[in-house]
Amino acid sequence: MRFIGAGTREGFEYTIHEGFWTAPNVVTVLRFLLIPVFVALVAQDRFMTAFWVLVALSSTDWIDGYIARRFDQLSTVGRWLDPLADRLSLIIVTATLVVFDIAPVWVVLAIVIPDVILSINTYVLFKGPPDLEITLLGKVRTACLLIGLPLALLGASLHQGMFPDIAVVLLAAGSGMHIIASADYFIQAQNKARRQRREQRRPGIEEDSTA
């Protein structure tokens, strides 16, 4: 069974749903609701319970994508809601672990700074979500971070074992890939904006040539 892109039906023509209440979007909403629960548990030093909440939170990113692809539940809302949930959950979870000295500060800097630059870039160019294609590097980056963060929390809970060391390796790999993937998305956004400007100018050029 494939992990990345799980549930994809090869050769199947998907329907893009316009409504909000599809099954994958419900799972994504659940991800939003688990964020404050996770923060509260970490603040109370209930690390093991927070670990399982984080595991559930992280797994929703895979579950909603699988349901959408396997059961033809892709939607226009999901195209922007799922990435928004990814970004917010990743930033808040990472910042929480940094504040409580569970994860190194460079992780949140490697995530937040590129995301701020991308957000400003896409707002200036598109005034909203640019609907860019998610790359394989971006998916692997997310996987590394969503595995590394729970392992860092597990290490803080058990106070022993190899979990902290493995977590640092995964977080370093995920942070590096996040910076590279962000640069790629930045270039994608710039190229898409240039294509749109050319397409907008084209009708006027054609009218001038026929006059």
mmCIF file of C-alpha atoms in Angstrom:
data_model
loop_
_atom_site.group_PDB
_atom_site.id
_atom_site.type_symbol
_atom_site.label_atom_id
_atom_site.label_comp_id
_atom_site.label_asym_id
_atom_site.label_seq_id
_atom_site.Cartn_x
_atom_site.Cartn_y
_atom_site.Cartn_z
ATOM 1 C CA MET A 1 0.000 0.000 0.000
ATOM 2 C CA ARG A 2 1.427 3.365 -0.977
ATOM 3 C CA PHE A 3 1.891 5.868 1.854
ATOM 4 C CA ILE A 4 2.226 9.091 -0.146
ATOM 5 C CA GLY A 5 -0.860 9.660 -2.287
ATOM 6 C CA ALA A 6 -2.615 6.711 -0.647
ATOM 7 C CA GLY A 7 -6.070 6.015 -2.027
ATOM 8 C CA THR A 8 -5.310 7.354 -5.494
ATOM 9 C CA ARG A 9 -7.410 5.623 -8.159
ATOM 10 C CA GLU A 10 -5.322 5.484 -11.325
ATOM 11 C CA GLY A 11 -7.208 6.542 -14.455
ATOM 12 C CA PHE A 12 -10.249 7.601 -12.424
ATOM 13 C CA GLU A 13 -11.882 10.935 -13.286
ATOM 14 C CA TYR A 14 -12.478 12.686 -9.980
ATOM 15 C CA THR A 15 -15.397 14.992 -9.250
ATOM 16 C CA ILE A 16 -14.544 18.275 -7.521
ATOM 17 C CA HIS A 17 -17.293 18.941 -4.974
ATOM 18 C CA GLU A 18 -18.343 22.511 -4.173
ATOM 19 C CA GLY A 19 -19.858 21.938 -0.708
ATOM 20 C CA PHE A 20 -18.055 22.197 2.617
ATOM 21 C CA TRP A 21 -19.321 19.128 4.464
ATOM 22 C CA THR A 22 -17.422 16.341 2.780
ATOM 23 C CA ALA A 23 -15.897 13.557 4.890
ATOM 24 C CA PRO A 24 -12.278 14.719 4.347
ATOM 25 C CA ASN A 25 -13.180 18.287 5.372
ATOM 26 C CA VAL A 26 -14.780 16.977 8.576
ATOM 27 C CA VAL A 27 -11.504 15.183 9.374
ATOM 28 C CA THR A 28 -9.620 18.419 8.656
ATOM 29 C CA VAL A 29 -11.912 20.335 11.033
ATOM 30 C CA LEU A 30 -11.116 17.705 13.670
ATOM 31 C CA ARG A 31 -7.435 18.543 13.172
ATOM 32 C CA PHE A 32 -8.181 22.192 13.993
ATOM 33 C CA LEU A 33 -10.073 21.151 17.151
ATOM 34 C CA LEU A 34 -7.215 18.959 18.393
ATOM 35 C CA ILE A 35 -4.687 21.828 18.301
ATOM 36 C CA PRO A 36 -5.857 23.638 21.477
ATOM 37 C CA VAL A 37 -6.255 20.279 23.236
ATOM 38 C CA PHE A 38 -2.627 19.477 22.470
ATOM 39 C CA VAL A 39 -1.387 22.891 23.664
ATOM 40 C CA ALA A 40 -3.326 22.576 26.925
ATOM 41 C CA LEU A 41 -1.924 19.106 27.634
ATOM 42 C CA VAL A 42 1.679 20.178 27.051
ATOM 43 C CA ALA A 43 1.161 23.216 29.283
ATOM 44 C CA GLN A 44 -0.010 20.845 32.035
ATOM 45 C CA ASP A 45 3.086 18.607 31.588
ATOM 46 C CA ARG A 46 0.857 15.738 30.504
ATOM 47 C CA PHE A 47 3.353 14.766 27.841
ATOM 48 C CA MET A 48 2.263 11.180 27.224
ATOM 49 C CA THR A 49 -1.375 12.151 26.712
ATOM 50 C CA ALA A 50 -0.227 15.040 24.515
ATOM 51 C CA PHE A 51 1.853 12.548 22.528
ATOM 52 C CA TRP A 52 -1.198 10.449 21.648
ATOM 53 C CA VAL A 53 -3.211 13.555 20.778
ATOM 54 C CA LEU A 54 -0.371 14.654 18.501
ATOM 55 C CA VAL A 55 -0.277 11.205 16.885
ATOM 56 C CA ALA A 56 -4.026 11.504 16.199
ATOM 57 C CA LEU A 57 -3.613 15.076 14.960
ATOM 58 C CA SER A 58 -0.757 14.131 12.638
ATOM 59 C CA SER A 59 -2.583 11.095 11.264
ATOM 60 C CA THR A 60 -5.554 13.200 10.160
ATOM 61 C CA ASP A 61 -3.349 14.722 7.449
ATOM 62 C CA TRP A 62 -2.978 11.265 5.888
ATOM 63 C CA ILE A 63 -6.551 10.156 6.628
ATOM 64 C CA ASP A 64 -8.317 13.096 4.987
ATOM 65 C CA GLY A 65 -6.203 12.751 1.845
ATOM 66 C CA TYR A 66 -6.843 9.011 1.667
ATOM 67 C CA ILE A 67 -10.618 9.438 2.048
ATOM 68 C CA ALA A 68 -10.703 12.222 -0.546
ATOM 69 C CA ARG A 69 -8.846 10.162 -3.154
ATOM 70 C CA ARG A 70 -10.288 6.742 -2.381
ATOM 71 C CA PHE A 71 -13.940 7.784 -2.171
ATOM 72 C CA ASP A 72 -14.003 10.627 -4.723
ATOM 73 C CA GLN A 73 -14.429 13.348 -2.088
ATOM 74 C CA LEU A 74 -12.135 16.049 -3.472
ATOM 75 C CA SER A 75 -13.527 19.542 -2.965
ATOM 76 C CA THR A 76 -12.744 23.163 -3.713
ATOM 77 C CA VAL A 77 -12.834 23.902 0.023
ATOM 78 C CA GLY A 78 -10.418 21.069 0.770
ATOM 79 C CA ARG A 79 -7.869 22.522 -1.647
ATOM 80 C CA TRP A 80 -7.286 25.485 0.679
ATOM 81 C CA LEU A 81 -8.583 24.145 4.008
ATOM 82 C CA ASP A 82 -6.218 21.161 4.199
ATOM 83 C CA PRO A 83 -3.017 23.164 3.507
ATOM 84 C CA LEU A 84 -4.208 25.826 5.983
ATOM 85 C CA ALA A 85 -4.730 23.159 8.650
ATOM 86 C CA ASP A 86 -1.276 21.737 7.875
ATOM 87 C CA ARG A 87 0.441 25.081 8.255
ATOM 88 C CA LEU A 88 -1.381 26.198 11.399
ATOM 89 C CA SER A 89 -1.065 22.860 13.175
ATOM 90 C CA LEU A 90 2.606 22.524 12.276
ATOM 91 C CA ILE A 91 3.467 26.062 13.397
ATOM 92 C CA ILE A 92 1.456 25.939 16.636
ATOM 93 C CA VAL A 93 2.625 22.445 17.594
ATOM 94 C CA THR A 94 6.270 23.304 16.879
ATOM 95 C CA ALA A 95 6.059 26.647 18.716
ATOM 96 C CA THR A 96 4.470 24.909 21.716
ATOM 97 C CA LEU A 97 7.249 22.327 21.915
ATOM 98 C CA VAL A 98 9.888 25.053 21.573
ATOM 99 C CA VAL A 99 8.322 27.197 24.320
ATOM 100 C CA PHE A 100 8.391 24.234 26.720
ATOM 101 C CA ASP A 101 11.996 23.296 25.761
ATOM 102 C CA ILE A 102 10.998 20.044 24.090
ATOM 103 C CA ALA A 103 12.123 20.951 20.552
ATOM 104 C CA PRO A 104 15.038 23.184 19.486
ATOM 105 C CA VAL A 105 14.233 26.771 18.547
ATOM 106 C CA TRP A 106 15.765 26.439 15.066
ATOM 107 C CA VAL A 107 12.900 24.150 14.043
ATOM 108 C CA VAL A 108 10.227 26.811 14.489
ATOM 109 C CA LEU A 109 12.436 29.416 12.788
ATOM 110 C CA ALA A 110 12.978 27.105 9.797
ATOM 111 C CA ILE A 111 9.213 26.662 9.500
ATOM 112 C CA VAL A 112 7.838 30.108 10.325
ATOM 113 C CA ILE A 113 10.218 32.342 8.361
ATOM 114 C CA PRO A 114 9.697 30.576 4.978
ATOM 115 C CA ASP A 115 5.942 30.387 5.623
ATOM 116 C CA VAL A 116 5.739 34.126 6.332
ATOM 117 C CA ILE A 117 7.655 34.877 3.127
ATOM 118 C CA LEU A 118 5.395 32.547 1.129
ATOM 119 C CA SER A 119 2.243 34.056 2.642
ATOM 120 C CA ILE A 120 3.333 37.598 1.770
ATOM 121 C CA ASN A 121 4.354 36.491 -1.722
ATOM 122 C CA THR A 122 1.053 34.734 -2.481
ATOM 123 C CA TYR A 123 -1.011 37.586 -1.052
ATOM 124 C CA VAL A 124 0.800 40.151 -3.196
ATOM 125 C CA LEU A 125 0.504 37.993 -6.328
ATOM 126 C CA PHE A 126 -2.934 36.401 -5.942
ATOM 127 C CA LYS A 127 -4.703 38.050 -2.966
ATOM 128 C CA GLY A 128 -5.517 34.517 -1.822
ATOM 129 C CA PRO A 129 -4.501 30.837 -2.076
ATOM 130 C CA PRO A 130 -2.557 30.228 -5.331
ATOM 131 C CA ASP A 131 -3.671 26.554 -5.646
ATOM 132 C CA LEU A 132 -0.145 25.296 -6.336
ATOM 133 C CA GLU A 133 0.682 21.651 -6.898
ATOM 134 C CA ILE A 134 2.068 19.963 -3.783
ATOM 135 C CA THR A 135 5.420 18.382 -4.616
ATOM 136 C CA LEU A 136 6.811 15.052 -3.440
ATOM 137 C CA LEU A 137 9.487 16.950 -1.506
ATOM 138 C CA GLY A 138 6.773 18.881 0.312
ATOM 139 C CA LYS A 139 5.001 15.657 1.279
ATOM 140 C CA VAL A 140 8.196 14.010 2.535
ATOM 141 C CA ARG A 141 9.045 17.187 4.460
ATOM 142 C CA THR A 142 5.667 17.125 6.188
ATOM 143 C CA ALA A 143 6.065 13.426 7.003
ATOM 144 C CA CYS A 144 9.476 13.990 8.625
ATOM 145 C CA LEU A 145 8.177 16.842 10.762
ATOM 146 C CA LEU A 146 4.963 15.069 11.757
ATOM 147 C CA ILE A 147 6.980 12.029 12.876
ATOM 148 C CA GLY A 148 9.852 13.962 14.449
ATOM 149 C CA LEU A 149 7.655 16.195 16.622
ATOM 150 C CA PRO A 150 5.803 13.321 18.360
ATOM 151 C CA LEU A 151 9.125 11.529 18.903
ATOM 152 C CA ALA A 152 10.546 14.655 20.567
ATOM 153 C CA LEU A 153 7.518 14.732 22.839
ATOM 154 C CA LEU A 154 7.839 11.023 23.574
ATOM 155 C CA GLY A 155 11.481 11.507 24.504
ATOM 156 C CA ALA A 156 10.507 14.290 26.925
ATOM 157 C CA SER A 157 7.907 12.007 28.466
ATOM 158 C CA LEU A 158 10.125 8.921 28.916
ATOM 159 C CA HIS A 159 13.380 10.792 29.732
ATOM 160 C CA GLN A 160 15.364 7.979 28.154
ATOM 161 C CA GLY A 161 16.026 6.012 25.007
ATOM 162 C CA MET A 162 16.973 7.050 21.492
ATOM 163 C CA PHE A 163 13.781 9.019 20.800
ATOM 164 C CA PRO A 164 15.310 12.504 21.290
ATOM 165 C CA ASP A 165 18.236 11.732 18.962
ATOM 166 C CA ILE A 166 15.987 10.264 16.257
ATOM 167 C CA ALA A 167 13.643 13.234 16.657
ATOM 168 C CA VAL A 168 16.469 15.731 16.108
ATOM 169 C CA VAL A 169 17.577 13.924 12.934
ATOM 170 C CA LEU A 170 14.031 13.888 11.524
ATOM 171 C CA LEU A 171 13.386 17.499 12.519
ATOM 172 C CA ALA A 172 16.661 18.616 10.926
ATOM 173 C CA ALA A 173 15.811 16.745 7.709
ATOM 174 C CA GLY A 174 12.266 18.091 7.718
ATOM 175 C CA SER A 175 13.431 21.656 8.381
ATOM 176 C CA GLY A 176 15.958 21.524 5.550
ATOM 177 C CA MET A 177 13.391 20.120 3.142
ATOM 178 C CA HIS A 178 10.886 22.739 4.295
ATOM 179 C CA ILE A 179 13.251 25.536 3.282
ATOM 180 C CA ILE A 180 13.913 23.914 -0.109
ATOM 181 C CA ALA A 181 10.219 23.161 -0.708
ATOM 182 C CA SER A 182 9.285 26.719 0.250
ATOM 183 C CA ALA A 183 11.764 28.093 -2.278
ATOM 184 C CA ASP A 184 10.200 25.806 -4.904
ATOM 185 C CA TYR A 185 6.662 26.999 -4.057
ATOM 186 C CA PHE A 186 7.902 30.605 -4.199
ATOM 187 C CA ILE A 187 9.199 30.024 -7.731
ATOM 188 C CA GLN A 188 5.981 28.196 -8.692
ATOM 189 C CA ALA A 189 3.904 31.154 -7.511
ATOM 190 C CA GLN A 190 6.037 33.641 -9.439
ATOM 191 C CA ASN A 191 5.803 31.552 -12.628
ATOM 192 C CA LYS A 192 2.032 31.132 -12.262
ATOM 193 C CA ALA A 193 1.583 34.877 -11.773
ATOM 194 C CA ARG A 194 3.605 35.573 -14.938
ATOM 195 C CA ARG A 195 1.493 33.089 -16.937
ATOM 196 C CA GLN A 196 -1.701 34.716 -15.713
ATOM 197 C CA ARG A 197 -0.443 38.176 -16.698
ATOM 198 C CA ARG A 198 0.429 36.921 -20.192
ATOM 199 C CA GLU A 199 -3.010 35.334 -20.571
ATOM 200 C CA GLN A 200 -4.709 38.542 -19.459
ATOM 201 C CA ARG A 201 -2.773 40.594 -22.045
ATOM 202 C CA ARG A 202 -3.380 38.150 -24.893
ATOM 203 C CA PRO A 203 -7.013 39.140 -25.761
ATOM 204 C CA GLY A 204 -6.016 42.795 -26.123
ATOM 205 C CA ILE A 205 -3.143 41.865 -28.434
ATOM 206 C CA GLU A 206 -5.458 39.745 -30.597
ATOM 207 C CA GLU A 207 -7.991 42.594 -30.875
ATOM 208 C CA ASP A 208 -5.280 45.027 -31.979
ATOM 209 C CA SER A 209 -4.056 42.599 -34.651
ATOM 210 C CA THR A 210 -7.565 42.198 -36.168
ATOM 211 C CA ALA A 211 -8.402 45.927 -36.130
#
